């Protein structure tokens, strides 16, 4: 029996997590995997109910689980709160830090059924499949911040700090992933020409490269990378980068997969891994049965693969998602002419049904 901590969160979080559990239960029955799901509040929902966005009890539940499944946190209701109470900083960033989830892996895969719905031409985007490894517990989002009055007005400061060990451990993880990939190619993305932290980053990547002579290491500036992602996305297979660079590049890369609603992620590094869609709580469509649950459902598949070692069950979900897309079903964000529009719940039902029907 596997214990899964479930943190639905805010906005569309609870809607997409309901569909994910529906699909996980279907695959569990099919593959004989027993999973116990224990829900807890996180983010704005937790703040409203308990006064804190991430309670010690929730943290403990996470520590003692085999994996964590998260929806999304945040929303306009909490945007003006001081940073220690804001759902993203006080729950998600804290969760990553406390659980030592220093690597956020975002999987960008264009399902064949979505090629014609992509804003990019078929010949550019077809066959895109890459992983962005984003450093997730250091860098610009975790450095010292301050805002102060000056004689001229106000001044705000953010700091981008990296220690050798932080770069080394994310670098090693990236080289290991690249080593297992058929192309054995790693792109390290930095801003070496301007930032001191990027110069340390590059030095360490070069040092690690000597331990991985079978991996071809390439360095790329982040601004060039943003351009290359839409010019020729198939050149990439594994990419590793700083926290904010990775945040921005993966939102851009999500469009290669058709929508931000298609991008699953895994946060790893510590004892327990966390799985969540790459998107936010989408308050503009929350509660309207419009959200695409596939990023969350595919995050569930990653959980099966990486935390439960249930490769067959993970593949079964990925095959089911592919079949539903091939059959022409689309949520609003990936809708194209001639396709069949469905809502969040219907999409979850279709994937669960397909999981049950498909042969292993
Ligand atoms: P967002 O990802 O929530 O939404 C951006 C756009 O994408 C919106 O138009 C939204 O409707 C759309 N979208 C996102 N997910 C979708 C889905 N599954 N299906 C269909 N459309 C989808 O980003 P945002 O608007 O910048 O942020 C909204 C809130 O979420 C903010 O409070 C932000 O801080 C928070 N946030 C949380 C996380 C997280 O929990 N991991 C990540 C990013 C943003």
Short mmCIF file of C-alpha atoms and ligand atoms in Angstrom, two decimals:
data_model
loop_
_atom_site.label_atom_id
_atom_site.label_comp_id
_atom_site.label_asym_id
_atom_site.label_seq_id
_atom_site.Cartn_x
_atom_site.Cartn_y
_atom_site.Cartn_z
CA UNK A 1 0.00 0.00 0.00
CA UNK A 2 1.41 3.38 -1.00
CA UNK A 3 0.50 6.48 0.99
CA UNK A 4 -0.03 9.54 -1.17
CA UNK A 5 -0.40 13.02 0.36
CA UNK A 6 -2.83 15.03 -1.73
CA UNK A 7 -2.71 18.83 -1.59
CA UNK A 8 -5.36 20.21 -3.99
CA UNK A 9 -4.69 23.88 -3.13
CA UNK A 10 -6.50 26.82 -4.72
CA UNK A 11 -8.30 27.89 -7.89
CA UNK A 12 -8.43 25.04 -10.39
CA UNK A 13 -6.25 22.89 -8.08
CA UNK A 14 -9.12 20.90 -6.51
CA UNK A 15 -10.80 20.35 -9.91
CA UNK A 16 -7.75 18.92 -11.65
CA UNK A 17 -6.71 16.85 -8.62
CA UNK A 18 -10.16 15.21 -8.47
CA UNK A 19 -9.67 14.07 -12.07
CA UNK A 20 -6.12 12.90 -11.36
CA UNK A 21 -7.24 10.72 -8.47
CA UNK A 22 -10.04 9.32 -10.65
CA UNK A 23 -7.44 8.26 -13.22
CA UNK A 24 -4.97 6.96 -10.60
CA UNK A 25 -7.73 4.85 -9.06
CA UNK A 26 -8.59 3.43 -12.48
CA UNK A 27 -4.97 2.50 -13.18
CA UNK A 28 -4.52 1.20 -9.63
CA UNK A 29 -7.40 -1.25 -10.11
CA UNK A 30 -6.07 -2.29 -13.48
CA UNK A 31 -2.47 -2.84 -12.41
CA UNK A 32 -3.11 -4.06 -8.86
CA UNK A 33 -1.51 -1.01 -7.24
CA UNK A 34 -2.89 -0.05 -3.86
CA UNK A 35 -2.78 3.66 -3.09
CA UNK A 36 -4.21 5.47 -0.09
CA UNK A 37 -4.87 9.17 -0.75
CA UNK A 38 -4.84 11.53 2.25
CA UNK A 39 -5.92 15.09 1.57
CA UNK A 40 -4.68 18.22 3.35
CA UNK A 41 -5.13 21.95 2.86
CA UNK A 42 -2.35 24.07 1.39
CA UNK A 43 -1.98 27.62 0.09
CA UNK A 44 -4.77 30.17 0.31
CA UNK A 45 -7.29 27.49 1.26
CA UNK A 46 -5.16 26.55 4.27
CA UNK A 47 -4.54 30.18 5.20
CA UNK A 48 -8.29 30.90 5.26
CA UNK A 49 -9.09 27.80 7.28
CA UNK A 50 -6.17 27.68 9.73
CA UNK A 51 -4.27 30.99 9.55
CA UNK A 52 -1.17 29.45 7.93
CA UNK A 53 -0.60 28.46 4.27
CA UNK A 54 1.36 25.33 5.24
CA UNK A 55 0.84 23.84 8.69
CA UNK A 56 3.36 21.63 10.49
CA UNK A 57 0.81 18.77 10.38
CA UNK A 58 0.59 19.01 6.59
CA UNK A 59 4.36 19.09 6.35
CA UNK A 60 4.53 16.00 8.54
CA UNK A 61 1.93 14.22 6.41
CA UNK A 62 4.13 14.96 3.39
CA UNK A 63 7.30 13.73 5.13
CA UNK A 64 5.61 10.46 6.03
CA UNK A 65 4.12 9.74 2.61
CA UNK A 66 5.51 7.84 -0.36
CA UNK A 67 4.74 10.75 -2.68
CA UNK A 68 2.96 14.10 -2.76
CA UNK A 69 0.44 15.20 -5.36
CA UNK A 70 -0.21 18.93 -5.52
CA UNK A 71 -2.73 20.99 -7.55
CA UNK A 72 -1.76 24.67 -7.50
CA UNK A 73 -1.71 27.49 -4.98
CA UNK A 74 -2.39 31.22 -4.95
CA UNK A 75 -4.89 33.68 -6.32
CA UNK A 76 -5.84 37.37 -6.31
CA UNK A 77 -7.48 37.10 -2.89
CA UNK A 78 -4.06 36.59 -1.27
CA UNK A 79 -1.86 38.61 -3.65
CA UNK A 80 -1.56 41.67 -1.44
CA UNK A 81 -0.58 39.81 1.74
CA UNK A 82 2.94 40.14 3.16
CA UNK A 83 5.31 37.61 1.63
CA UNK A 84 5.41 35.30 4.68
CA UNK A 85 1.67 34.70 4.32
CA UNK A 86 1.44 34.53 0.53
CA UNK A 87 0.47 31.04 -0.61
CA UNK A 88 3.27 30.55 -3.15
CA UNK A 89 6.12 31.70 -0.92
CA UNK A 90 4.79 30.37 2.36
CA UNK A 91 3.56 27.01 1.14
CA UNK A 92 5.07 25.91 -2.15
CA UNK A 93 8.53 27.42 -1.79
CA UNK A 94 8.64 26.33 1.87
CA UNK A 95 7.52 22.82 0.96
CA UNK A 96 10.30 22.58 -1.63
CA UNK A 97 12.87 23.92 0.82
CA UNK A 98 11.80 21.79 3.81
CA UNK A 99 11.65 18.60 1.75
CA UNK A 100 14.89 19.45 -0.08
CA UNK A 101 13.20 19.24 -3.46
CA UNK A 102 16.00 21.07 -5.22
CA UNK A 103 15.24 19.79 -8.71
CA UNK A 104 12.04 20.60 -10.53
CA UNK A 105 11.79 18.48 -13.66
CA UNK A 106 9.37 19.78 -16.27
CA UNK A 107 8.53 17.45 -19.13
CA UNK A 108 7.70 19.07 -22.46
CA UNK A 109 6.22 16.54 -24.87
CA UNK A 110 4.07 17.30 -27.86
CA UNK A 111 1.48 14.54 -28.22
CA UNK A 112 1.05 13.68 -31.92
CA UNK A 113 -2.68 14.56 -31.76
CA UNK A 114 -1.85 18.16 -30.83
CA UNK A 115 0.66 18.94 -33.59
CA UNK A 116 -1.83 20.83 -35.73
CA UNK A 117 -3.14 22.79 -32.74
CA UNK A 118 0.33 24.20 -32.00
CA UNK A 119 0.96 27.89 -32.66
CA UNK A 120 4.20 26.74 -34.32
CA UNK A 121 4.46 25.09 -37.73
CA UNK A 122 4.36 21.28 -37.88
CA UNK A 123 7.86 21.05 -39.38
CA UNK A 124 9.31 22.98 -36.46
CA UNK A 125 7.44 21.46 -33.56
CA UNK A 126 6.64 17.86 -34.48
CA UNK A 127 8.55 15.34 -32.34
CA UNK A 128 9.45 17.85 -29.60
CA UNK A 129 10.32 16.07 -26.36
CA UNK A 130 12.55 17.67 -23.78
CA UNK A 131 13.05 17.92 -20.04
CA UNK A 132 13.92 21.17 -18.27
CA UNK A 133 15.64 20.64 -14.94
CA UNK A 134 15.04 23.78 -12.97
CA UNK A 135 17.02 24.41 -9.78
CA UNK A 136 14.23 24.97 -7.28
CA UNK A 137 15.53 25.83 -3.81
CA UNK A 138 18.12 28.52 -4.57
CA UNK A 139 18.77 31.26 -7.08
CA UNK A 140 16.84 34.48 -7.48
CA UNK A 141 13.62 33.30 -5.79
CA UNK A 142 15.39 32.40 -2.54
CA UNK A 143 18.02 35.14 -2.26
CA UNK A 144 17.74 38.00 0.21
CA UNK A 145 15.07 40.54 -0.69
CA UNK A 146 14.49 44.01 0.62
CA UNK A 147 12.57 47.15 -0.08
CA UNK A 148 13.60 50.43 1.50
CA UNK A 149 13.07 54.17 1.37
CA UNK A 150 15.81 56.27 -0.17
CA UNK A 151 16.28 60.01 -0.60
CA UNK A 152 14.92 59.68 -4.16
CA UNK A 153 11.98 57.43 -3.35
CA UNK A 154 12.19 53.69 -2.88
CA UNK A 155 14.63 50.91 -3.68
CA UNK A 156 13.99 47.19 -4.04
CA UNK A 157 16.65 44.49 -4.08
CA UNK A 158 16.57 40.81 -5.03
CA UNK A 159 19.68 38.66 -4.82
CA UNK A 160 20.74 35.68 -6.89
CA UNK A 161 22.93 33.46 -4.74
CA UNK A 162 24.35 30.01 -5.43
CA UNK A 163 26.72 27.90 -3.39
CA UNK A 164 28.99 25.35 -5.02
CA UNK A 165 27.11 22.38 -3.49
CA UNK A 166 23.78 23.62 -4.87
CA UNK A 167 25.10 23.80 -8.42
CA UNK A 168 27.00 20.54 -8.07
CA UNK A 169 24.00 18.49 -6.95
CA UNK A 170 21.65 19.82 -9.67
CA UNK A 171 24.45 19.46 -12.22
CA UNK A 172 25.11 15.87 -11.24
CA UNK A 173 21.42 15.03 -11.48
CA UNK A 174 21.30 16.61 -14.95
CA UNK A 175 24.38 14.73 -16.16
CA UNK A 176 22.93 11.45 -14.84
CA UNK A 177 19.67 12.07 -16.72
CA UNK A 178 21.55 13.04 -19.87
CA UNK A 179 23.67 9.88 -19.58
CA UNK A 180 20.50 7.73 -19.59
CA UNK A 181 19.01 9.61 -22.56
CA UNK A 182 19.68 8.15 -26.04
CA UNK A 183 21.13 11.47 -27.27
CA UNK A 184 23.44 12.00 -24.26
CA UNK A 185 23.23 15.75 -24.76
CA UNK A 186 22.95 18.31 -21.95
CA UNK A 187 22.27 22.03 -22.42
CA UNK A 188 23.27 24.17 -19.45
CA UNK A 189 21.54 27.55 -19.60
CA UNK A 190 23.05 30.59 -17.90
CA UNK A 191 23.89 34.29 -18.30
CA UNK A 192 27.64 33.83 -18.02
CA UNK A 193 28.45 37.10 -19.81
CA UNK A 194 26.73 39.21 -17.09
CA UNK A 195 26.15 37.31 -13.84
CA UNK A 196 28.77 36.18 -11.31
CA UNK A 197 26.47 33.34 -10.24
CA UNK A 198 26.36 32.13 -13.85
CA UNK A 199 30.16 32.13 -14.02
CA UNK A 200 30.31 29.83 -10.98
CA UNK A 201 27.49 27.76 -12.53
CA UNK A 202 29.43 27.30 -15.78
CA UNK A 203 32.73 26.51 -14.02
CA UNK A 204 31.03 23.74 -12.05
CA UNK A 205 29.23 22.32 -15.09
CA UNK A 206 32.58 22.19 -16.92
CA UNK A 207 34.19 20.48 -13.95
CA UNK A 208 31.40 17.87 -13.80
CA UNK A 209 31.65 17.29 -17.55
CA UNK A 210 35.05 15.65 -16.96
CA UNK A 211 33.28 12.96 -14.89
CA UNK A 212 30.77 12.38 -17.69
CA UNK A 213 32.85 12.13 -20.87
CA UNK A 214 29.99 10.25 -22.57
CA UNK A 215 27.71 13.31 -22.23
CA UNK A 216 28.01 16.17 -24.67
CA UNK A 217 27.71 19.39 -22.62
CA UNK A 218 26.64 22.57 -24.37
CA UNK A 219 26.36 26.02 -22.74
CA UNK A 220 23.71 28.45 -23.89
CA UNK A 221 22.79 31.98 -22.78
CA UNK A 222 19.26 32.20 -21.44
CA UNK A 223 18.16 34.87 -23.93
CA UNK A 224 19.42 32.79 -26.85
CA UNK A 225 17.73 29.74 -25.35
CA UNK A 226 14.37 31.55 -25.27
CA UNK A 227 14.76 32.17 -29.00
CA UNK A 228 16.09 28.68 -29.83
CA UNK A 229 13.14 27.03 -28.10
CA UNK A 230 10.77 28.37 -30.74
CA UNK A 231 13.26 28.33 -33.64
CA UNK A 232 14.34 24.69 -33.32
CA UNK A 233 12.99 22.93 -30.21
CA UNK A 234 14.11 19.48 -31.33
CA UNK A 235 17.77 20.43 -30.71
CA UNK A 236 17.09 20.07 -26.96
CA UNK A 237 16.74 16.90 -24.92
CA UNK A 238 17.85 17.70 -21.34
CA UNK A 239 18.29 21.27 -20.15
CA UNK A 240 19.47 22.45 -16.71
CA UNK A 241 19.17 25.98 -15.39
CA UNK A 242 18.71 28.47 -12.55
CA UNK A 243 15.38 28.79 -10.72
CA UNK A 244 13.86 31.86 -12.41
CA UNK A 245 15.36 31.11 -15.84
CA UNK A 246 13.71 27.68 -15.65
CA UNK A 247 10.42 29.14 -14.52
CA UNK A 248 10.25 31.47 -17.50
CA UNK A 249 11.67 29.07 -20.11
CA UNK A 250 9.22 26.33 -19.16
CA UNK A 251 6.20 28.61 -19.54
CA UNK A 252 7.49 29.38 -23.01
CA UNK A 253 8.24 25.71 -23.69
CA UNK A 254 4.75 24.73 -22.55
CA UNK A 255 3.40 26.15 -25.79
CA UNK A 256 5.53 23.61 -27.66
CA UNK A 257 3.33 21.00 -25.98
CA UNK A 258 0.19 22.92 -26.97
CA UNK A 259 -0.69 24.58 -23.66
CA UNK A 260 0.51 25.18 -20.12
CA UNK A 261 -2.27 22.73 -19.27
CA UNK A 262 -0.21 19.91 -20.84
CA UNK A 263 3.00 20.22 -18.78
CA UNK A 264 3.57 17.83 -15.86
CA UNK A 265 6.37 18.20 -13.34
CA UNK A 266 8.24 16.30 -10.66
CA UNK A 267 10.16 17.90 -7.81
CA UNK A 268 12.84 15.60 -6.49
CA UNK A 269 15.98 15.57 -4.36
CA UNK A 270 14.81 14.68 -0.86
CA UNK A 271 13.18 11.65 0.76
CA UNK A 272 9.73 12.27 -0.74
CA UNK A 273 9.06 13.64 -4.22
CA UNK A 274 6.30 16.06 -5.16
CA UNK A 275 4.30 15.94 -8.39
CA UNK A 276 2.32 18.87 -9.74
CA UNK A 277 1.32 20.48 -13.03
CA UNK A 278 3.65 23.28 -14.14
CA UNK A 279 0.79 25.78 -14.30
CA UNK A 280 -0.71 27.93 -11.55
CA UNK A 281 -4.17 28.10 -10.00
CA UNK A 282 -5.72 29.83 -13.07
CA UNK A 283 -8.23 31.91 -11.08
CA UNK A 284 -9.74 33.23 -14.34
CA UNK A 285 -11.24 29.81 -15.14
CA UNK A 286 -11.57 28.29 -11.65
CA UNK A 287 -14.88 26.62 -10.79
CA UNK A 288 -16.09 26.63 -14.40
CA UNK A 289 -15.19 23.08 -15.50
CA UNK A 290 -12.81 24.62 -18.06
CA UNK A 291 -9.37 23.65 -16.76
CA UNK A 292 -7.32 21.11 -18.65
CA UNK A 293 -6.60 18.31 -16.13
CA UNK A 294 -4.02 16.58 -18.35
CA UNK A 295 -0.92 18.27 -16.84
CA UNK A 296 -2.05 17.07 -13.40
CA UNK A 297 -2.98 13.60 -14.70
CA UNK A 298 0.41 13.29 -16.43
CA UNK A 299 2.07 14.40 -13.17
CA UNK A 300 0.26 11.44 -11.59
CA UNK A 301 1.90 9.22 -14.22
CA UNK A 302 5.33 10.65 -13.29
CA UNK A 303 4.56 9.84 -9.65
CA UNK A 304 3.87 6.22 -10.58
CA UNK A 305 7.10 6.05 -12.58
CA UNK A 306 9.53 7.79 -10.23
CA UNK A 307 8.16 7.27 -6.70
CA UNK A 308 6.22 3.99 -7.00
CA UNK A 309 8.43 2.34 -9.68
CA UNK A 310 5.19 1.43 -11.49
CA UNK A 311 6.36 1.95 -15.06
CA UNK A 312 3.56 -0.09 -16.61
CA UNK A 313 0.89 1.94 -14.81
CA UNK A 314 2.59 5.21 -15.81
CA UNK A 315 2.68 4.14 -19.45
CA UNK A 316 -0.94 3.10 -19.27
CA UNK A 317 -1.93 6.68 -18.28
CA UNK A 318 0.26 8.23 -20.98
CA UNK A 319 -1.20 5.90 -23.60
CA UNK A 320 -4.73 6.74 -22.43
CA UNK A 321 -4.05 10.49 -22.69
CA UNK A 322 -2.72 9.97 -26.20
CA UNK A 323 -5.80 7.93 -27.22
CA UNK A 324 -8.22 10.55 -25.89
CA UNK A 325 -6.37 13.29 -27.80
CA UNK A 326 -6.21 11.13 -30.95
CA UNK A 327 -9.97 10.66 -30.64
CA UNK A 328 -10.32 14.45 -30.92
CA UNK A 329 -11.35 15.44 -27.39
CA UNK A 330 -10.06 18.86 -26.28
CA UNK A 331 -10.45 21.23 -23.35
CA UNK A 332 -10.72 24.91 -24.28
CA UNK A 333 -6.99 25.67 -24.04
CA UNK A 334 -6.10 23.08 -26.73
CA UNK A 335 -9.30 23.39 -28.76
CA UNK A 336 -8.90 23.43 -32.57
CA UNK A 337 -11.41 23.48 -35.45
CA UNK A 338 -13.23 20.17 -35.97
CA UNK A 339 -12.35 18.85 -32.49
CA UNK A 340 -14.78 17.89 -29.69
CA UNK A 341 -14.79 20.34 -26.80
CA UNK A 342 -15.05 18.83 -23.32
CA UNK A 343 -14.80 20.14 -19.76
CA UNK A 344 -12.45 19.17 -16.92
CA UNK A 345 -14.67 16.40 -15.58
CA UNK A 346 -15.40 14.88 -19.01
CA UNK A 347 -11.68 14.87 -19.85
CA UNK A 348 -10.94 13.05 -16.58
CA UNK A 349 -13.74 10.55 -17.29
CA UNK A 350 -12.44 9.91 -20.81
CA UNK A 351 -8.87 9.24 -19.64
CA UNK A 352 -10.05 6.98 -16.80
CA UNK A 353 -12.28 5.06 -19.25
CA UNK A 354 -9.44 4.72 -21.72
CA UNK A 355 -7.09 3.47 -18.97
CA UNK A 356 -9.62 0.76 -18.11
CA UNK A 357 -10.18 -0.24 -21.74
CA UNK A 358 -6.63 -0.22 -23.11
CA UNK A 359 -4.64 -3.40 -23.00
CA UNK A 360 -1.43 -3.19 -21.01
P1 LIG B 1 -1.54 30.36 -14.35
O1 LIG B 1 -0.68 29.24 -14.84
O2 LIG B 1 -2.43 30.05 -13.22
O3 LIG B 1 -2.45 30.87 -15.59
C1 LIG B 1 -1.90 31.44 -16.76
C2 LIG B 1 -2.92 31.28 -17.90
O4 LIG B 1 -2.97 29.91 -18.29
C3 LIG B 1 -4.34 31.66 -17.51
O5 LIG B 1 -4.99 32.25 -18.61
C4 LIG B 1 -4.99 30.33 -17.18
O6 LIG B 1 -6.38 30.30 -17.38
C5 LIG B 1 -4.27 29.40 -18.13
N1 LIG B 1 -4.16 28.04 -17.57
C6 LIG B 1 -3.34 27.64 -16.57
N2 LIG B 1 -3.54 26.35 -16.30
C7 LIG B 1 -4.50 25.93 -17.14
C8 LIG B 1 -5.14 24.67 -17.33
N3 LIG B 1 -4.84 23.58 -16.61
N4 LIG B 1 -6.09 24.59 -18.30
C9 LIG B 1 -6.41 25.64 -19.04
N5 LIG B 1 -5.85 26.86 -18.90
C10 LIG B 1 -4.89 26.99 -17.96
O7 LIG B 1 -0.58 31.57 -14.03
P2 LIG B 1 -0.90 33.01 -13.43
O8 LIG B 1 -2.19 33.52 -13.98
O9 LIG B 1 0.34 33.77 -13.61
O10 LIG B 1 -1.07 32.75 -11.88
C11 LIG B 1 -2.31 32.55 -11.22
C12 LIG B 1 -2.04 32.23 -9.74
O11 LIG B 1 -1.33 30.98 -9.65
C13 LIG B 1 -1.15 33.27 -9.06
O12 LIG B 1 -1.62 33.43 -7.74
C14 LIG B 1 0.22 32.63 -9.08
O13 LIG B 1 1.06 33.09 -8.07
C15 LIG B 1 -0.13 31.18 -8.88
N6 LIG B 1 0.87 30.23 -9.39
C16 LIG B 1 0.99 29.07 -8.70
C17 LIG B 1 1.85 28.09 -9.15
C18 LIG B 1 1.90 26.78 -8.42
O14 LIG B 1 1.09 26.53 -7.55
N7 LIG B 1 2.82 25.90 -8.76
C19 LIG B 1 2.58 28.30 -10.33
C20 LIG B 1 2.41 29.48 -11.03
C21 LIG B 1 1.53 30.45 -10.56
#
